[in-house]
Tab-separated table of C-alpha atoms and ligand atoms in Angstrom:
chain	number	residue	atom	x	y	z
A	1	MET	CA	0.100	-0.031	-0.257
A	2	SER	CA	1.121	3.520	-0.967
A	3	ALA	CA	0.250	4.693	2.430
A	4	GLY	CA	-0.028	8.182	3.029
A	5	LYS	CA	0.160	9.323	-0.702
A	6	LYS	CA	-2.110	11.023	-2.238
A	7	VAL	CA	-3.484	9.908	-5.500
A	8	ALA	CA	-5.744	11.860	-8.745
A	9	VAL	CA	-7.725	10.347	-11.287
A	10	VAL	CA	-8.764	11.063	-14.847
A	11	THR	CA	-11.342	9.372	-16.711
A	12	GLY	CA	-11.095	9.102	-20.622
A	13	SER	CA	-7.413	10.291	-20.961
A	14	ASN	CA	-5.776	8.180	-23.448
A	15	LYS	CA	-6.067	11.100	-25.603
A	16	GLY	CA	-7.673	15.018	-26.031
A	17	ILE	CA	-8.267	17.333	-23.064
A	18	GLY	CA	-8.104	14.258	-20.538
A	19	PHE	CA	-4.503	13.423	-21.962
A	20	ALA	CA	-3.129	16.878	-21.163
A	21	ILE	CA	-5.317	16.987	-17.674
A	22	VAL	CA	-2.734	13.917	-16.935
A	23	LYS	CA	-0.021	15.613	-18.117
A	24	GLU	CA	-0.423	19.021	-15.976
A	25	LEU	CA	-1.505	17.282	-13.114
A	26	CYS	CA	1.782	15.048	-13.365
A	27	GLN	CA	3.694	18.226	-13.316
A	28	LYS	CA	1.825	20.102	-10.321
A	29	PHE	CA	-0.344	17.291	-8.106
A	30	ASP	CA	1.835	16.320	-5.357
A	31	GLY	CA	0.953	12.400	-5.613
A	32	ASP	CA	0.441	9.740	-7.885
A	33	VAL	CA	-1.901	10.485	-10.943
A	34	TYR	CA	-3.705	7.728	-12.911
A	35	LEU	CA	-4.330	8.102	-16.954
A	36	THR	CA	-7.195	5.574	-17.409
A	37	SER	CA	-8.703	4.225	-20.686
A	38	ARG	CA	-11.601	2.063	-22.221
A	39	ASP	CA	-8.905	0.316	-24.421
A	40	GLU	CA	-5.671	-1.066	-22.783
A	41	GLY	CA	-3.799	-0.534	-26.245
A	42	ARG	CA	-4.533	2.972	-26.506
A	43	GLY	CA	-3.946	3.535	-22.685
A	44	GLY	CA	-0.354	2.125	-23.125
A	45	ALA	CA	0.403	4.143	-26.020
A	46	ALA	CA	-0.411	7.473	-24.243
A	47	VAL	CA	1.555	6.650	-21.077
A	48	GLU	CA	4.173	6.052	-23.244
A	49	GLU	CA	4.020	9.102	-24.964
A	50	LEU	CA	3.811	11.145	-21.583
A	51	GLY	CA	7.054	8.628	-20.671
A	52	LYS	CA	9.079	10.441	-23.552
A	53	LEU	CA	8.018	13.633	-22.185
A	54	GLY	CA	9.236	12.859	-18.544
A	55	PHE	CA	6.219	12.083	-17.272
A	56	HIS	CA	5.192	9.077	-15.303
A	57	PRO	CA	1.555	8.608	-14.753
A	58	GLN	CA	0.016	5.495	-12.796
A	59	TYR	CA	-2.154	3.203	-15.604
A	60	HIS	CA	-5.526	1.478	-14.721
A	61	GLN	CA	-7.809	0.285	-17.427
A	62	LEU	CA	-11.287	1.997	-16.750
A	63	ASP	CA	-14.596	1.950	-19.111
A	64	ILE	CA	-17.175	4.205	-17.388
A	65	ASP	CA	-20.121	2.085	-19.491
A	66	ASP	CA	-19.096	-1.044	-17.557
A	67	GLU	CA	-19.614	-1.266	-13.946
A	68	ALA	CA	-17.466	-4.297	-13.235
A	69	SER	CA	-14.655	-2.201	-14.868
A	70	ALA	CA	-15.562	0.689	-12.607
A	71	LEU	CA	-15.739	-1.543	-9.322
A	72	ARG	CA	-12.266	-3.024	-9.965
A	73	PHE	CA	-10.537	0.498	-10.568
A	74	ARG	CA	-12.229	1.698	-7.357
A	75	ASP	CA	-10.928	-1.402	-5.335
A	76	HIS	CA	-7.539	-1.156	-6.621
A	77	LEU	CA	-7.171	2.636	-5.119
A	78	GLN	CA	-8.982	1.634	-2.090
A	79	SER	CA	-6.407	-1.266	-1.464
A	80	LYS	CA	-3.361	0.686	-3.054
A	81	TYR	CA	-3.797	4.327	-1.150
A	82	GLY	CA	-6.895	3.882	0.765
A	83	GLY	CA	-8.949	7.067	-0.891
A	84	LEU	CA	-8.888	9.199	-3.627
A	85	ASP	CA	-8.185	13.053	-3.740
A	86	VAL	CA	-8.921	13.972	-6.940
A	87	LEU	CA	-11.566	12.611	-9.495
A	88	VAL	CA	-11.772	14.385	-13.038
A	89	ASN	CA	-15.058	13.061	-15.223
A	90	ASN	CA	-13.770	13.855	-18.072
A	91	ALA	CA	-14.687	10.631	-20.760
A	92	ALA	CA	-17.743	11.498	-22.822
A	93	ILE	CA	-18.742	10.998	-26.343
A	94	ALA	CA	-20.448	13.039	-28.886
A	95	PHE	CA	-21.934	12.230	-32.232
A	96	LYS	CA	-21.118	14.503	-35.618
A	97	ASN	CA	-23.285	16.910	-36.820
A	98	ALA	CA	-23.936	14.742	-39.693
A	99	ALA	CA	-23.744	11.257	-38.170
A	100	PRO	CA	-26.026	8.904	-39.825
A	101	GLU	CA	-27.399	7.349	-36.514
A	102	PRO	CA	-31.158	8.181	-35.948
A	103	PHE	CA	-32.063	10.930	-32.952
A	104	SER	CA	-33.162	7.857	-31.089
A	105	GLN	CA	-29.727	6.227	-30.902
A	106	GLN	CA	-27.743	9.471	-30.126
A	107	ALA	CA	-29.892	10.089	-27.349
A	108	THR	CA	-29.927	6.727	-26.009
A	109	GLU	CA	-25.658	6.363	-26.201
A	110	THR	CA	-24.860	9.889	-25.456
A	111	LEU	CA	-26.997	9.989	-22.358
A	112	LYS	CA	-25.796	6.781	-21.446
A	113	THR	CA	-22.316	7.253	-20.986
A	114	ASN	CA	-22.310	11.313	-20.662
A	115	PHE	CA	-24.863	11.297	-17.816
A	116	PHE	CA	-25.752	7.932	-16.348
A	117	SER	CA	-22.574	6.292	-16.487
A	118	THR	CA	-20.804	9.532	-14.944
A	119	LEU	CA	-23.078	9.227	-12.448
A	120	ARG	CA	-22.730	5.689	-11.622
A	121	PHE	CA	-18.916	6.129	-11.409
A	122	CYS	CA	-19.410	9.199	-9.343
A	123	ASN	CA	-21.818	7.070	-6.965
A	124	ILE	CA	-18.850	4.365	-7.124
A	125	MET	CA	-16.135	6.632	-6.152
A	126	PHE	CA	-17.687	9.164	-3.862
A	127	PRO	CA	-17.459	6.814	-0.463
A	128	ILE	CA	-13.446	6.534	-0.875
A	129	LEU	CA	-13.097	10.443	-1.662
A	130	ARG	CA	-10.953	12.096	1.234
A	131	PRO	CA	-11.290	14.813	3.294
A	132	HIS	CA	-10.415	17.999	0.933
A	133	ALA	CA	-11.038	15.678	-2.340
A	134	ARG	CA	-11.608	17.892	-5.612
A	135	VAL	CA	-13.778	16.273	-8.304
A	136	VAL	CA	-14.214	18.162	-11.400
A	137	ASN	CA	-17.147	17.423	-14.100
A	138	VAL	CA	-16.322	18.279	-17.503
A	139	SER	CA	-19.427	19.774	-18.799
A	140	SER	CA	-19.634	21.864	-21.850
A	141	SER	CA	-20.596	25.795	-22.965
A	142	ALA	CA	-23.648	23.517	-24.509
A	143	GLY	CA	-24.259	22.620	-20.733
A	144	HIS	CA	-25.359	25.767	-19.467
A	145	LEU	CA	-29.155	25.955	-18.301
A	146	LEU	CA	-30.233	28.578	-21.239
A	147	LYS	CA	-29.178	26.077	-23.623
A	148	ILE	CA	-33.176	25.172	-22.788
A	149	SER	CA	-33.978	28.217	-24.705
A	150	GLY	CA	-37.832	28.139	-25.231
A	151	GLU	CA	-40.070	31.075	-23.454
A	152	ASN	CA	-43.003	28.617	-23.349
A	153	SER	CA	-44.389	27.519	-19.987
A	154	VAL	CA	-42.749	23.702	-20.508
A	155	ALA	CA	-39.494	25.108	-20.976
A	156	ILE	CA	-39.953	27.714	-18.297
A	157	ASP	CA	-40.998	24.888	-16.157
A	158	LEU	CA	-38.039	22.154	-17.270
A	159	ARG	CA	-35.490	25.653	-16.546
A	160	LYS	CA	-37.107	26.119	-12.831
A	161	LYS	CA	-37.102	22.452	-12.074
A	162	LEU	CA	-33.283	21.805	-13.179
A	163	SER	CA	-31.997	24.722	-11.295
A	164	SER	CA	-34.349	24.359	-7.791
A	165	SER	CA	-32.172	24.248	-4.990
A	166	GLU	CA	-34.006	21.307	-3.879
A	167	LEU	CA	-33.426	19.093	-6.859
A	168	THR	CA	-32.486	15.359	-6.078
A	169	THR	CA	-30.513	12.879	-7.969
A	170	LYS	CA	-33.612	10.667	-8.101
A	171	GLU	CA	-35.461	13.549	-9.795
A	172	LEU	CA	-32.749	14.633	-12.428
A	173	THR	CA	-32.155	11.004	-13.311
A	174	GLU	CA	-36.024	10.677	-14.126
A	175	MET	CA	-36.042	13.676	-16.027
A	176	ILE	CA	-32.812	12.769	-18.377
A	177	GLU	CA	-34.567	9.378	-18.748
A	178	GLY	CA	-38.043	11.436	-19.877
A	179	PHE	CA	-35.731	12.962	-22.315
A	180	VAL	CA	-34.330	9.509	-23.734
A	181	LYS	CA	-37.433	8.508	-23.581
A	182	ALA	CA	-39.195	11.394	-25.217
A	183	ALA	CA	-36.358	11.007	-27.874
A	184	GLN	CA	-37.381	7.696	-28.998
A	185	THR	CA	-40.736	9.376	-30.638
A	186	GLY	CA	-38.779	12.555	-31.440
A	187	ASP	CA	-41.099	14.382	-28.667
A	188	HIS	CA	-38.260	15.896	-26.927
A	189	LEU	CA	-38.688	19.189	-27.953
A	190	LYS	CA	-42.384	19.013	-26.837
A	191	PHE	CA	-41.270	18.837	-23.361
A	192	GLY	CA	-38.563	21.921	-23.564
A	193	TRP	CA	-35.468	19.661	-24.244
A	194	PRO	CA	-32.825	21.500	-26.684
A	195	ASN	CA	-32.315	19.092	-30.311
A	196	SER	CA	-29.201	17.969	-28.896
A	197	ALA	CA	-28.585	14.891	-27.170
A	198	TYR	CA	-24.785	16.143	-26.141
A	199	ALA	CA	-26.422	19.427	-24.639
A	200	THR	CA	-29.153	17.679	-22.850
A	201	SER	CA	-25.993	15.311	-21.393
A	202	LYS	CA	-23.963	18.273	-20.110
A	203	ILE	CA	-27.155	20.144	-18.647
A	204	GLY	CA	-27.655	17.162	-16.822
A	205	ILE	CA	-24.117	17.130	-15.326
A	206	SER	CA	-23.909	20.760	-14.573
A	207	ALA	CA	-27.373	20.061	-12.675
A	208	LEU	CA	-25.823	17.133	-10.876
A	209	THR	CA	-22.685	19.011	-9.681
A	210	ARG	CA	-24.966	21.240	-8.048
A	211	ILE	CA	-26.875	18.286	-6.060
A	212	GLN	CA	-23.521	16.576	-5.513
A	213	GLN	CA	-21.948	19.892	-3.810
A	214	ARG	CA	-25.246	20.272	-1.422
A	215	ALA	CA	-24.547	16.788	-0.562
A	216	PHE	CA	-20.597	17.468	0.094
A	217	ASP	CA	-21.768	20.597	2.259
A	218	ASN	CA	-23.372	18.050	4.402
A	219	ASP	CA	-20.961	15.179	4.363
A	220	SER	CA	-18.913	14.519	7.495
A	221	ARG	CA	-15.537	14.389	5.429
A	222	PRO	CA	-14.984	18.149	5.078
A	223	ASP	CA	-14.007	20.504	2.508
A	224	ILE	CA	-15.038	18.235	-0.385
A	225	ILE	CA	-15.632	20.480	-3.497
A	226	VAL	CA	-16.941	19.578	-7.098
A	227	ASN	CA	-17.398	22.012	-10.161
A	228	SER	CA	-18.358	21.660	-13.143
A	229	VAL	CA	-16.155	23.188	-15.924
A	230	HIS	CA	-16.340	24.283	-20.069
A	231	PRO	CA	-12.972	23.587	-20.946
A	232	GLY	CA	-13.124	25.972	-24.174
A	233	TYR	CA	-13.679	24.758	-27.927
A	234	VAL	CA	-10.653	22.202	-28.037
A	235	ASP	CA	-8.676	20.964	-30.977
A	236	THR	CA	-9.576	16.978	-30.387
A	237	ASP	CA	-11.118	14.546	-32.559
A	238	MET	CA	-14.607	15.336	-30.631
A	239	THR	CA	-14.798	18.603	-32.473
A	240	SER	CA	-12.665	17.267	-35.655
A	241	HIS	CA	-9.940	19.194	-34.936
A	242	LYS	CA	-11.862	22.260	-35.552
A	243	GLY	CA	-11.658	23.928	-32.020
A	244	PRO	CA	-9.149	26.756	-31.793
A	245	LEU	CA	-7.652	25.887	-28.309
A	246	THR	CA	-4.927	23.560	-27.739
A	247	ILE	CA	-5.240	20.484	-25.567
A	248	GLU	CA	-2.970	22.059	-23.082
A	249	GLN	CA	-5.616	25.438	-23.009
A	250	GLY	CA	-8.375	23.036	-22.364
A	251	ALA	CA	-7.050	21.556	-19.488
A	252	VAL	CA	-6.323	24.511	-18.017
A	253	ALA	CA	-9.499	25.231	-16.079
A	254	PRO	CA	-10.206	21.836	-15.105
A	255	THR	CA	-6.743	21.178	-13.460
A	256	TRP	CA	-7.271	24.741	-11.502
A	257	LEU	CA	-10.552	23.149	-10.396
A	258	ALA	CA	-8.787	19.887	-9.726
A	259	LEU	CA	-5.743	21.660	-7.364
A	260	LEU	CA	-8.168	24.103	-5.377
A	261	PRO	CA	-6.275	24.537	-2.443
A	262	PRO	CA	-7.738	23.084	1.179
A	263	ASN	CA	-10.322	25.035	2.667
A	264	VAL	CA	-10.414	27.861	-0.421
A	265	ASP	CA	-13.961	29.602	-0.403
A	266	GLY	CA	-14.773	28.679	-3.743
A	267	PRO	CA	-15.949	28.031	-6.440
A	268	LYS	CA	-17.999	25.478	-4.898
A	269	GLY	CA	-20.794	23.363	-7.201
A	270	GLY	CA	-19.979	26.193	-9.574
A	271	TYR	CA	-20.095	26.400	-13.365
A	272	VAL	CA	-16.615	27.388	-14.675
A	273	TRP	CA	-15.363	28.764	-17.740
A	274	TYR	CA	-12.360	27.624	-19.494
A	275	ASP	CA	-10.667	30.862	-18.682
A	276	LYS	CA	-11.748	30.497	-14.764
A	277	GLN	CA	-14.769	32.907	-14.715
A	278	ILE	CA	-17.231	31.678	-12.482
A	279	VAL	CA	-20.428	31.609	-14.752
A	280	ASP	CA	-24.021	32.039	-13.507
A	281	TRP	CA	-25.127	28.625	-14.622
A	282	VAL	CA	-28.844	29.579	-14.178
A	283	ASN	CA	-29.425	33.117	-15.236
A	284	GLY	CA	-26.337	33.547	-17.405
A	285	PRO	CA	-24.688	35.445	-19.493
A	286	THR	CA	-22.356	32.987	-20.908
A	287	PRO	CA	-18.758	34.858	-21.873
A	288	THR	CA	-18.606	34.956	-25.646
A	289	ALA	CA	-17.600	31.305	-26.731
A	290	VAL	CA	-14.339	29.367	-27.477
B	1	LIG	N1	-12.852	19.432	-27.361
B	1	LIG	C1	-14.008	20.583	-27.024
B	1	LIG	O1	-13.943	21.443	-28.246
B	1	LIG	C2	-14.892	20.236	-25.709
B	1	LIG	C3	-16.017	21.345	-25.625
B	1	LIG	C4	-16.436	21.251	-24.702
B	1	LIG	C5	-16.710	20.039	-23.536
B	1	LIG	N2	-15.815	18.831	-23.880
B	1	LIG	C6	-15.600	18.091	-22.897
B	1	LIG	O2	-14.350	17.657	-22.873
B	1	LIG	C7	-14.263	16.029	-22.435
B	1	LIG	C8	-13.058	15.714	-23.216
B	1	LIG	O3	-13.421	15.941	-24.951
B	1	LIG	P1	-12.205	15.945	-25.753
B	1	LIG	O4	-12.555	16.703	-26.938
B	1	LIG	O5	-10.810	15.723	-25.081
B	1	LIG	O6	-12.544	14.415	-26.578
B	1	LIG	P2	-11.895	13.264	-27.125
B	1	LIG	O7	-10.725	13.590	-27.753
B	1	LIG	O8	-13.081	12.391	-28.263
B	1	LIG	O9	-11.930	12.385	-25.772
B	1	LIG	C9	-12.575	11.336	-25.305
B	1	LIG	C10	-11.708	10.912	-24.261
B	1	LIG	O10	-12.776	9.920	-23.524
B	1	LIG	C11	-12.891	8.730	-23.707
B	1	LIG	N3	-14.213	7.801	-23.263
B	1	LIG	C12	-15.408	7.973	-24.328
B	1	LIG	N4	-16.472	6.945	-23.701
B	1	LIG	C13	-15.684	6.582	-22.649
B	1	LIG	C14	-15.587	5.123	-21.959
B	1	LIG	N5	-17.293	4.962	-21.912
B	1	LIG	N6	-15.324	4.915	-20.412
B	1	LIG	C15	-14.038	5.536	-20.679
B	1	LIG	N7	-13.591	6.530	-21.473
B	1	LIG	C16	-14.380	6.848	-22.513
B	1	LIG	C17	-12.307	8.215	-24.822
B	1	LIG	O11	-11.792	6.920	-24.960
B	1	LIG	P3	-11.545	6.435	-26.668
B	1	LIG	O12	-10.043	6.846	-27.408
B	1	LIG	O13	-11.206	5.096	-26.164
B	1	LIG	O14	-12.740	6.740	-27.502
B	1	LIG	C18	-11.592	9.405	-24.861
B	1	LIG	O15	-10.151	8.950	-24.138
B	1	LIG	C19	-15.514	15.749	-22.458
B	1	LIG	O16	-16.146	15.553	-21.578
B	1	LIG	C20	-16.218	16.065	-23.696
B	1	LIG	O17	-17.721	16.749	-23.988
B	1	LIG	C21	-14.848	19.070	-25.039
């Protein structure tokens, strides 16, 4: 057991922004950093690439869609370190605009990984978080509440429910399940949701972050903080390399949130922009995008 050693985990970190977060954490975090990937070959290649740059993360397989994989990793951390200090929930998928899959399928698959698997992974890992742990949920500019833009009573009611300070995880889960169900028949717009599975998944993640922080505020372990973050529009496979920011620039705000010092005032349960601005998730405005 690496007793007393701190440990940080980044999901989906064999490439893209997650890879750059691991790289920056290797330079700044006082402890072991885990690069994780669903595919061991891709993970091994990423570890090798970092090794050539002089960085030496730990590695573990992790597919957040696979509960057994998540449990194996949790058990590994528990037995090797006795807990977890930093968790960056970065893994996600996005269908391309021109994807041939029907919207119903895109909704099912996108919400599965980006919302339901991320939520389940949190529920598996949160019991082993140590006092002063930092959790970062990678959201998006698409995850701002005002991406539910309608001014009819259905959309207003949806925004009100999602932003309620009494919203529970169970209620949020049921709402997101409702989106997926409505998407099967193309009725999601009628219920006020955006016409984007990806945006809905990230709205869900930012709403979840607020609920999670309320739970941490009442946790016996002191000073656990979670925030959601828009990393910027970044040059990765997900954006077909159209984003202007480098992966290192995309890693700046997530890594800053992962390394918030002990007993800091905030941000807590916040929605943070890539330039570290704290954005009002409920009322906006959002700063101009990158
Ligand atoms: N790029 C942007 O401009 C942008 C903007 C806003 C938000 N974001 C968010 O930033 C995060 C990183 O995005 P990115 O642009 O770096 O995307 P990316 O290059 O496509 O990388 C996504 C990573 O997630 C992994 N992944 C997907 N499903 C997984 C699963 N079930 N279990 C474990 N890992 C899984 C991928 O693994 P494989 O290699 O095996 O596919 C890959 O390592 C995402 O949450 C994304 O939504 C990105």
